[in-house]
CSV table of N, CA and C in Angstrom, one decimal:
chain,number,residue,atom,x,y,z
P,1,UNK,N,-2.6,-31.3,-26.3
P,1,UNK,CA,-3.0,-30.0,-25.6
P,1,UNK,C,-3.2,-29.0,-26.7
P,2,UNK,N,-4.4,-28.3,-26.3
P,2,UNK,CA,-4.7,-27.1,-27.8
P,2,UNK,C,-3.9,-25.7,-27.2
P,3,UNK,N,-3.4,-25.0,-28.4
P,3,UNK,CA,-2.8,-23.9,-27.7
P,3,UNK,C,-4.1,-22.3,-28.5
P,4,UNK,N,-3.5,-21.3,-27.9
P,4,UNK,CA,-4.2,-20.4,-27.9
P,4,UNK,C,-3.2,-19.2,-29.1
P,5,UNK,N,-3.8,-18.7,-29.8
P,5,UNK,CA,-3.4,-17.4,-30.9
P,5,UNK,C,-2.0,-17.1,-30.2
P,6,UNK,N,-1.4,-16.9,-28.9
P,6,UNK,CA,-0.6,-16.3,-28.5
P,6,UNK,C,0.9,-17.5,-28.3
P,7,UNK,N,0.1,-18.8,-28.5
P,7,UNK,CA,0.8,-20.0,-28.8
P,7,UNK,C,1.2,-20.6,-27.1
P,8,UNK,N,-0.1,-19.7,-26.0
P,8,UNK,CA,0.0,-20.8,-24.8
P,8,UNK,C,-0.6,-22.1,-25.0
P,9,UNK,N,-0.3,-22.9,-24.4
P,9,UNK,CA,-1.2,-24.4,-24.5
P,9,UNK,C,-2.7,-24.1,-23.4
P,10,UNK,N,-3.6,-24.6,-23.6
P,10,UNK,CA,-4.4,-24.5,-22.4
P,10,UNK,C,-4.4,-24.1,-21.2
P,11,UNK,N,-3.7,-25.3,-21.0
P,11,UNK,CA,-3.0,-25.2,-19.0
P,11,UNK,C,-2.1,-24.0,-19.2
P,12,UNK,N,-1.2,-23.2,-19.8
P,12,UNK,CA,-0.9,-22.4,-19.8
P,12,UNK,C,-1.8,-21.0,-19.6
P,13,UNK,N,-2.4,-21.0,-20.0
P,13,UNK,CA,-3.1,-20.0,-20.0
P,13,UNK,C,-4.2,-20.3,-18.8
P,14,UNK,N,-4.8,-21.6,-18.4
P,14,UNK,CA,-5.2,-21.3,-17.1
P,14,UNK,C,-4.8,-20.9,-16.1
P,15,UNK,N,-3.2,-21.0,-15.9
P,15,UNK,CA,-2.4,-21.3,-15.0
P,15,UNK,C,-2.2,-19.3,-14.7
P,16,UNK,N,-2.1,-18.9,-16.1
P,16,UNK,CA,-1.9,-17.4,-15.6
P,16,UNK,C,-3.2,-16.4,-15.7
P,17,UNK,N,-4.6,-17.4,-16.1
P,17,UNK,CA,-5.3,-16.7,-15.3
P,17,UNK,C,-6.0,-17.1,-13.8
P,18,UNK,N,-5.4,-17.8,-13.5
P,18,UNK,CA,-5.1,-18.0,-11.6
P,18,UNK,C,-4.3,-17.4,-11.5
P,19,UNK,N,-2.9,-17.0,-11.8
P,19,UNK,CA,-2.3,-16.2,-10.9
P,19,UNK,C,-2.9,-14.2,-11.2
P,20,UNK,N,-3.5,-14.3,-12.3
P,20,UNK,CA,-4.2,-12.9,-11.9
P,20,UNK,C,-5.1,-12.8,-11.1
P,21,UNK,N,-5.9,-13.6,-11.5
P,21,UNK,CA,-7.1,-13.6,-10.1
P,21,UNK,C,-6.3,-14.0,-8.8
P,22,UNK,N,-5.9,-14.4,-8.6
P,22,UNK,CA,-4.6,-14.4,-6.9
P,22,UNK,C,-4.6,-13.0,-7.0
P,23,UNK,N,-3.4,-12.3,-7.8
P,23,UNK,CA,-3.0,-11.4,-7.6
P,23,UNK,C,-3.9,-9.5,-7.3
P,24,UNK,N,-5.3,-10.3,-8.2
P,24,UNK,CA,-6.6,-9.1,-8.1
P,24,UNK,C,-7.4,-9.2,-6.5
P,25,UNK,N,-7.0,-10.4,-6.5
P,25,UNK,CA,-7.8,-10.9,-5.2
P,25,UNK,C,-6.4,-10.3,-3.5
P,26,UNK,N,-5.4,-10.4,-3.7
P,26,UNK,CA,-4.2,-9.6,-3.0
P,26,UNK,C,-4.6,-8.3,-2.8
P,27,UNK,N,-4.8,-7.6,-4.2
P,27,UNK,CA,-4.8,-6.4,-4.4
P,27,UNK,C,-6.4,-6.0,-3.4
P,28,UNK,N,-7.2,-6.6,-3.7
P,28,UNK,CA,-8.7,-6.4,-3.1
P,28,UNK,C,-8.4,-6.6,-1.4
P,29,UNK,N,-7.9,-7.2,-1.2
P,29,UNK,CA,-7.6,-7.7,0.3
P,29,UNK,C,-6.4,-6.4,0.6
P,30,UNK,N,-5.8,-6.0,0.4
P,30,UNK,CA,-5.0,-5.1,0.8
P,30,UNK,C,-6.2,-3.5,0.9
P,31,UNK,N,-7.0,-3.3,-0.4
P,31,UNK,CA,-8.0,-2.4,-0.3
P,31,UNK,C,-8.7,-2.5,0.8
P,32,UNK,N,-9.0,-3.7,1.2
P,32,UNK,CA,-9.8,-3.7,2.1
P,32,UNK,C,-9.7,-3.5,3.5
P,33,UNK,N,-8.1,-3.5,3.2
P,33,UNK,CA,-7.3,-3.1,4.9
P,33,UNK,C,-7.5,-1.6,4.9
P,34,UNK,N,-7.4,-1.0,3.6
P,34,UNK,CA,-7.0,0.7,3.8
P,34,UNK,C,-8.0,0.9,4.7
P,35,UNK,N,-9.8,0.8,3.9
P,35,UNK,CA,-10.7,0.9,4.4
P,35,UNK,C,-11.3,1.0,6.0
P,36,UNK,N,-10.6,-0.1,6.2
P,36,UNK,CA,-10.8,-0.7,7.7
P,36,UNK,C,-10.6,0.7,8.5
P,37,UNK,N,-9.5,0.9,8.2
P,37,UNK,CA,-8.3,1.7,8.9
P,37,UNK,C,-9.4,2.7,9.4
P,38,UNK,N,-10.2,3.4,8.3
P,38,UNK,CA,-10.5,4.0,8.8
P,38,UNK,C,-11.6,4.5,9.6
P,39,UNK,N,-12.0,3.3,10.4
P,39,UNK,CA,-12.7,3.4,11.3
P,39,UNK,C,-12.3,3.5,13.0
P,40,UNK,N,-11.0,3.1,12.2
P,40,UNK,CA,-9.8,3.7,14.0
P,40,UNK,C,-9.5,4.8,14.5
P,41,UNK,N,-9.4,5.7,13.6
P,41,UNK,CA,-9.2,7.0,14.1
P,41,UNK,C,-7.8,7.0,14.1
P,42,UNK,N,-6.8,6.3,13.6
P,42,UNK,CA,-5.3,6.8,13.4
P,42,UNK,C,-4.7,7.7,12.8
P,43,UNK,N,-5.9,8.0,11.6
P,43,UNK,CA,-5.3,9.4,11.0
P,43,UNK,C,-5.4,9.2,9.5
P,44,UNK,N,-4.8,9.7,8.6
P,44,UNK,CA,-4.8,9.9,7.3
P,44,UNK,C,-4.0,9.9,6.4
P,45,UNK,N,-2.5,9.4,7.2
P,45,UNK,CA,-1.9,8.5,6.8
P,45,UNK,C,-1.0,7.9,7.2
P,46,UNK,N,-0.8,6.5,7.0
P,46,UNK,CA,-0.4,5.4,7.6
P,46,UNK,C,-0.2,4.8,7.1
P,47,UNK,N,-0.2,3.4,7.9
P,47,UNK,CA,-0.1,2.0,7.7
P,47,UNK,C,-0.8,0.9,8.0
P,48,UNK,N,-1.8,0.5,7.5
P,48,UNK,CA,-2.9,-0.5,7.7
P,48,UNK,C,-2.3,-1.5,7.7
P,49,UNK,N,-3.1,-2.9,8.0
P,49,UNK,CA,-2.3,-4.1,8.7
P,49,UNK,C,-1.8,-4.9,7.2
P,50,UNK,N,-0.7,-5.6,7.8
P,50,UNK,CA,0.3,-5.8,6.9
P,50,UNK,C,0.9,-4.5,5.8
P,51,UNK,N,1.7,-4.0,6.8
P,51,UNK,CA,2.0,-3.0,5.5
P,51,UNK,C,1.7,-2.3,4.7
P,52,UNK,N,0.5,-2.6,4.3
P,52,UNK,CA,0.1,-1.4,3.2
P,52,UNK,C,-0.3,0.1,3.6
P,53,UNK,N,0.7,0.9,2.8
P,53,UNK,CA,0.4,2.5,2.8
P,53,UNK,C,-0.3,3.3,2.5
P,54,UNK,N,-1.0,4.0,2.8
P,54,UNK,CA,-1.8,5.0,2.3
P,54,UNK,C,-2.2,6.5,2.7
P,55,UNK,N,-2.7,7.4,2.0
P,55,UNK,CA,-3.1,8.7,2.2
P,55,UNK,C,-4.3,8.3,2.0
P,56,UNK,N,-5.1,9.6,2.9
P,56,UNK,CA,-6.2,9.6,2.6
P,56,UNK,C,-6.5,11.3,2.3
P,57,UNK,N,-7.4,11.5,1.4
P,57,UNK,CA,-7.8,12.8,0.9
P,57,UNK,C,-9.0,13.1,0.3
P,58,UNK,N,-9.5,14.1,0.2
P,58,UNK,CA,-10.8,14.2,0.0
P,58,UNK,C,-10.9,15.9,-0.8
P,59,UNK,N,-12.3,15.9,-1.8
P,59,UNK,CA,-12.2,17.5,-2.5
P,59,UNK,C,-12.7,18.4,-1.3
P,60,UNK,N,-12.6,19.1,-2.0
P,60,UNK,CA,-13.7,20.5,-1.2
P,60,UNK,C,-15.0,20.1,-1.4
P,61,UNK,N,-16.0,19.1,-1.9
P,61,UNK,CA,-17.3,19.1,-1.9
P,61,UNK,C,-17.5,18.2,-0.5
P,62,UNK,N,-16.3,17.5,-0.5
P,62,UNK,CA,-16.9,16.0,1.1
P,62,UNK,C,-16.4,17.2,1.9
P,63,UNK,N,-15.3,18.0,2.0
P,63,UNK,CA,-15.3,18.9,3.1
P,63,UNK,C,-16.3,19.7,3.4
P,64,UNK,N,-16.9,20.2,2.9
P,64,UNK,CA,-18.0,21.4,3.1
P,64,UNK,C,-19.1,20.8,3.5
P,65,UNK,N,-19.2,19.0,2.9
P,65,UNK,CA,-20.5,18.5,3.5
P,65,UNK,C,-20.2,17.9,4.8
P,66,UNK,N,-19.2,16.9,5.0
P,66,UNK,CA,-18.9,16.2,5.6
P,66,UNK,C,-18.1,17.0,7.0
P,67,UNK,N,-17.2,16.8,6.5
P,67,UNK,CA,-15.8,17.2,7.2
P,67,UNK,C,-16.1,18.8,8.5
P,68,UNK,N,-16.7,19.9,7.7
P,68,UNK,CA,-16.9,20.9,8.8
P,68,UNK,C,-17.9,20.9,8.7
P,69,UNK,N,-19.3,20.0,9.0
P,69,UNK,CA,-20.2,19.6,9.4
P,69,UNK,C,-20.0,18.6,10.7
P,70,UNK,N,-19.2,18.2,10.9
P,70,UNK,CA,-18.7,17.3,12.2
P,70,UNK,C,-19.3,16.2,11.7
P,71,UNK,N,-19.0,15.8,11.0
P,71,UNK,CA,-20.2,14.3,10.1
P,71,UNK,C,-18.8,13.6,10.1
P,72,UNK,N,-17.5,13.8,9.8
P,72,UNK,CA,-16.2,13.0,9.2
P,72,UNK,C,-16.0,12.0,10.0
P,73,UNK,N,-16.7,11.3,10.9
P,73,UNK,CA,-17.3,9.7,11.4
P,73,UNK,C,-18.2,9.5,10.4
P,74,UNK,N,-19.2,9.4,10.4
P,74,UNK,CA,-20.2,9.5,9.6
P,74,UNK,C,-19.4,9.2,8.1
P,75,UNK,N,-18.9,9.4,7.1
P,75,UNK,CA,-18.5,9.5,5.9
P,75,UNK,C,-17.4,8.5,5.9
P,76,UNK,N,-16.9,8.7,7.2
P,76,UNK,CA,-15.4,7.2,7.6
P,76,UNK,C,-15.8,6.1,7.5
P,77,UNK,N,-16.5,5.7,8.3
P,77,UNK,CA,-17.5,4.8,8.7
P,77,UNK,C,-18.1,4.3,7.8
P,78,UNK,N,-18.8,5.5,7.1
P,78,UNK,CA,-19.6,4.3,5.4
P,78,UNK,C,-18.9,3.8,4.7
P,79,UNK,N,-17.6,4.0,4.3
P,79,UNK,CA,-16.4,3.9,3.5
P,79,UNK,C,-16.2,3.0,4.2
P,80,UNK,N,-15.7,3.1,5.2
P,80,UNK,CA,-14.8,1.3,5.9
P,80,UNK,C,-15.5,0.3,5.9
P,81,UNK,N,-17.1,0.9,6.0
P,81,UNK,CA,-17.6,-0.6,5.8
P,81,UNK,C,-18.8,-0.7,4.9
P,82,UNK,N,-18.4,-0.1,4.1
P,82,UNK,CA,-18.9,-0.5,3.0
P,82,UNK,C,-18.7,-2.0,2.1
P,83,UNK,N,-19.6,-2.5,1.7
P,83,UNK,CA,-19.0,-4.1,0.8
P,83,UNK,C,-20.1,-4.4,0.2
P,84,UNK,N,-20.8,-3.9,-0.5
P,84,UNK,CA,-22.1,-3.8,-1.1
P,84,UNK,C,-21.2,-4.0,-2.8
P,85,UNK,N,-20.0,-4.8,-2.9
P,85,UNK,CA,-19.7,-4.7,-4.2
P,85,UNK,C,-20.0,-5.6,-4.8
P,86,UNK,N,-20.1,-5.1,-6.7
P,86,UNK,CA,-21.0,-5.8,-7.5
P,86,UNK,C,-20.1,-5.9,-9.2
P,87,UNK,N,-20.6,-6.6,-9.8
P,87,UNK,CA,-19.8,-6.0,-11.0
P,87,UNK,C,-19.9,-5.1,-11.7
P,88,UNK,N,-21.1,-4.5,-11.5
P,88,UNK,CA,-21.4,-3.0,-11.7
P,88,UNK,C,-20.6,-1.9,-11.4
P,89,UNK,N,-20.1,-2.2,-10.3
P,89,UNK,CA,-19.3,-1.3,-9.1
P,89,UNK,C,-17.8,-1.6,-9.3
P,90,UNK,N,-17.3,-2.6,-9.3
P,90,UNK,CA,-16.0,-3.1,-8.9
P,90,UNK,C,-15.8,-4.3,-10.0
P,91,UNK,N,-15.6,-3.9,-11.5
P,91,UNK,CA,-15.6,-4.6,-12.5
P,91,UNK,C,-13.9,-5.0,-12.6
P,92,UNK,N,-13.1,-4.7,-12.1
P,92,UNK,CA,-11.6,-5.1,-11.8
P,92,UNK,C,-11.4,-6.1,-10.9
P,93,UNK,N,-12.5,-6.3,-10.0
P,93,UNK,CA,-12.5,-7.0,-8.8
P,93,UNK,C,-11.3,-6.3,-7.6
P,94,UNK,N,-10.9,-5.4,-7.8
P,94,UNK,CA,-10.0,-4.6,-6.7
P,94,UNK,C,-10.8,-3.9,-5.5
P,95,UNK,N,-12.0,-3.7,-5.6
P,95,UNK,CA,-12.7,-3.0,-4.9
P,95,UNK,C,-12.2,-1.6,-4.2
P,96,UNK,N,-11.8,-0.9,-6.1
P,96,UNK,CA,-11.0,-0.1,-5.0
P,96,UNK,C,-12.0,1.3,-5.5
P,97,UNK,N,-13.0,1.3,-6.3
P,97,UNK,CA,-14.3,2.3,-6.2
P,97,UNK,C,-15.6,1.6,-5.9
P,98,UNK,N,-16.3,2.7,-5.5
P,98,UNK,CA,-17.9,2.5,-5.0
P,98,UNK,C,-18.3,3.4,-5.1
P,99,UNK,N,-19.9,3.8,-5.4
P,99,UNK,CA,-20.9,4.9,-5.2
P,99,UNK,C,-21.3,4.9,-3.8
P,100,UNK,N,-21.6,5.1,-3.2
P,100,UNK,CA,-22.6,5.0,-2.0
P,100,UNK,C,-23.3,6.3,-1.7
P,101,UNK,N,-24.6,6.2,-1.2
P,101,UNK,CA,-25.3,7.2,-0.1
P,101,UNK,C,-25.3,7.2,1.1
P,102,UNK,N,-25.1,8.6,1.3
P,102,UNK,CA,-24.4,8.8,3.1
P,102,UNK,C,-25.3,9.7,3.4
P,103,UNK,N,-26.7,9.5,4.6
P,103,UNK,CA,-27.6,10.3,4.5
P,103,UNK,C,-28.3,11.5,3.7
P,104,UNK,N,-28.3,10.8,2.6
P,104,UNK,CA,-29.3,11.4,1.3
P,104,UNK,C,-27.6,12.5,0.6
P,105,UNK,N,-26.6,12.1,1.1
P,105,UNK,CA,-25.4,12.6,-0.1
P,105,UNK,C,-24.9,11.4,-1.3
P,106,UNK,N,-24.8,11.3,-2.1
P,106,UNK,CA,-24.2,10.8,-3.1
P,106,UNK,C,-22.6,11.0,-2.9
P,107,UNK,N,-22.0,9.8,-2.6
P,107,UNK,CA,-20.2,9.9,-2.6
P,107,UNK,C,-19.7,9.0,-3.3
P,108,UNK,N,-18.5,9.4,-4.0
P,108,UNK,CA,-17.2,8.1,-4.6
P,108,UNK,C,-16.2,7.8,-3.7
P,109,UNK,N,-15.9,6.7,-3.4
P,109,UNK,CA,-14.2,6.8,-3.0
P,109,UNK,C,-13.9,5.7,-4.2
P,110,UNK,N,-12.7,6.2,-4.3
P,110,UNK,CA,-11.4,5.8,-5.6
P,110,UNK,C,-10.1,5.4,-4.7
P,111,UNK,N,-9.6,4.5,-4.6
P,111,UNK,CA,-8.0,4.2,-4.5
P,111,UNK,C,-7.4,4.1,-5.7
P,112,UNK,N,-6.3,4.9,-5.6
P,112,UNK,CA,-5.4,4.8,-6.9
P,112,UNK,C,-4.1,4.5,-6.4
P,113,UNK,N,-3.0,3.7,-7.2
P,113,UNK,CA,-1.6,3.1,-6.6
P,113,UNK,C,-0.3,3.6,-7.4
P,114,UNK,N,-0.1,4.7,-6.1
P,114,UNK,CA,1.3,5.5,-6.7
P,114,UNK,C,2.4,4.8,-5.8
P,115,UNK,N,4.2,5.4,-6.9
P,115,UNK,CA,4.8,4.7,-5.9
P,115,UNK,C,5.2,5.8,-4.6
P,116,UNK,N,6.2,5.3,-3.9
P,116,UNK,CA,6.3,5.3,-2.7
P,116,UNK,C,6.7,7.2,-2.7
P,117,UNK,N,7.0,8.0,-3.5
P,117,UNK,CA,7.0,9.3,-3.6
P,117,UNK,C,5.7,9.6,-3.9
P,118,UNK,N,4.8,9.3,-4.7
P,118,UNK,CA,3.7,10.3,-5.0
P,118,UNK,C,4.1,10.9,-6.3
P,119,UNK,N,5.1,10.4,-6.8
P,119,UNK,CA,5.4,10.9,-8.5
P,119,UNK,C,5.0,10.3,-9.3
P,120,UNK,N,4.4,9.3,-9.3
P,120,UNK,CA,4.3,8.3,-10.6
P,120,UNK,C,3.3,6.9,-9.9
P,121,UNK,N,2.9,6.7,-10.6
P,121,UNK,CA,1.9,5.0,-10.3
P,121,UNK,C,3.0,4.0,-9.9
P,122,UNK,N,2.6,3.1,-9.2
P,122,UNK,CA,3.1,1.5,-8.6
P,122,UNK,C,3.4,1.3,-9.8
P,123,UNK,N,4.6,0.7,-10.2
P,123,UNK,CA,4.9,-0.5,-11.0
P,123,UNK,C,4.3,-2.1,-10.6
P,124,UNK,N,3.9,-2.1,-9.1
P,124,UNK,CA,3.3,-3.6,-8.7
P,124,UNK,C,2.2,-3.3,-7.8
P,125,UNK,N,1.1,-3.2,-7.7
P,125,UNK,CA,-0.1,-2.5,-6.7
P,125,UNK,C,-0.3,-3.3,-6.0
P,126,UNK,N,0.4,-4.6,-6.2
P,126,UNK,CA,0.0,-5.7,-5.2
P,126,UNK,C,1.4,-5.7,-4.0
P,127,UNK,N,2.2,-5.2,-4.4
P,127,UNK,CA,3.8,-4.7,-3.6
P,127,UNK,C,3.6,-3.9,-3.0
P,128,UNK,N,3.4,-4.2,-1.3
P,128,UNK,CA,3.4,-3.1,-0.3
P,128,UNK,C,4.8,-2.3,-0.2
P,129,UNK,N,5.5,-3.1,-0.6
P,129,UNK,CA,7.1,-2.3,-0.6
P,129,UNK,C,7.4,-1.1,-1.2
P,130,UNK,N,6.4,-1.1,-3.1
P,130,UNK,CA,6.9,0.1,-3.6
P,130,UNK,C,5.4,0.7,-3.8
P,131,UNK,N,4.1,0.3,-3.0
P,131,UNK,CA,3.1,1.3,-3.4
P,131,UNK,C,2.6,1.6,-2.1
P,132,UNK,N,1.6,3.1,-2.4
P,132,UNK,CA,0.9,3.9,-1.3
P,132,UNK,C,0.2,4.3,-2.4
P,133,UNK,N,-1.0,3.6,-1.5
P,133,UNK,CA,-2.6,4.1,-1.6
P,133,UNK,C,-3.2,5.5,-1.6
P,134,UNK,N,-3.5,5.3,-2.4
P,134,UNK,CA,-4.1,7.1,-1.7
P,134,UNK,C,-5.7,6.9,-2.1
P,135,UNK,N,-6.7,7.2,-1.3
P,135,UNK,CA,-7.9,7.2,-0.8
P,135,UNK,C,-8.9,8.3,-1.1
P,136,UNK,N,-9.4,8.7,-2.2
P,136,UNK,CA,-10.0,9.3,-2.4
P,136,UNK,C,-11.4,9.7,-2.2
P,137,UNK,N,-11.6,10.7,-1.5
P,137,UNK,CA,-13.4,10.9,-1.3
P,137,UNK,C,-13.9,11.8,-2.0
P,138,UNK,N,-15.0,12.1,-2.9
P,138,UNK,CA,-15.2,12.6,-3.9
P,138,UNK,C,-16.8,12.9,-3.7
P,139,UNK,N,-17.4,13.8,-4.3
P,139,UNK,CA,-18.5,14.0,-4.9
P,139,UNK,C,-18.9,13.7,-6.2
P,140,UNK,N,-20.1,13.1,-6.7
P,140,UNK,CA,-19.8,12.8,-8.4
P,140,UNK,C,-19.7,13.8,-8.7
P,141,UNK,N,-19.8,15.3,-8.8
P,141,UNK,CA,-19.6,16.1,-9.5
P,141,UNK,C,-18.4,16.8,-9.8
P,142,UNK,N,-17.4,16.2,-8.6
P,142,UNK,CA,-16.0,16.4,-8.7
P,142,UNK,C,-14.9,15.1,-9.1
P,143,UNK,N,-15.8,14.0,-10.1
P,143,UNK,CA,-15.4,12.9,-10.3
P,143,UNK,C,-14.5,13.3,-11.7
């Protein structure tokens, strides 16, 4: 068996890039709950299925277009079901940004994984136990 600079053997090193791809692929599947979420109308923050936490928040540019425009369906809705991802877009495979157009607007959303206070990043983003999602809706110009 040939080993690698770091002195894994092969199978070693295949072995732990399956368990990252599992674990990117967890991470992606949990993003894709947040999303869901919000096409329920439960609110902005919760708990999407299996456990995973999250906020959702957005700048003053999706407010002023979106939000008190009575559009905040409209902007939910693209975001939840959005899956137009590419490697372009979602080069992590987390699927946790995208560009999209929402009747001739240009928008980001961003998930980022803090822990369970909001003080500091997940130590495990794939651990519903110690992370919350937070959901960001953005304009590029407020990127």
């Amino acid at each position: 068996m040939g080993s690698n600079p770091k002195g894994h053997t092969t199978k070693e090193t295949k072995n732990m890039a399956t368990m990252t791809d599992n674990r990117t692929e967890v991470i992606a599947a949990q993003n894709d709950k947040v999303r869901a979420v919000l096409n329920s109308g439960l609110g902005f923050l919760g708990c999407a299925e299996g456990g995973v936490k999250f906020k959702l928040v957005w700048t003053p540019g999706i407010d002023e277009a979106f939000m008190q425009t009575g559009r905040a369906k409209t902007v939910l809705s693209a975001v939840a079901d959005f899956d137009d991802f590419t490697e372009d877009n979602n080069p992590h495979g987390e699927r946790e940004f995208a560009a999209l157009d929402i009747e001739g607007t240009r928008i980001f959303f961003k998930i980022d994984y803090y822990n369970l206070t909001l003080d500091g990043g997940s130590e495990d983003p794939a651990d519903t136990a110690q992370t919350m999602r937070v959901l960001t809706l953005m304009l590029p110009a407020e990127y």
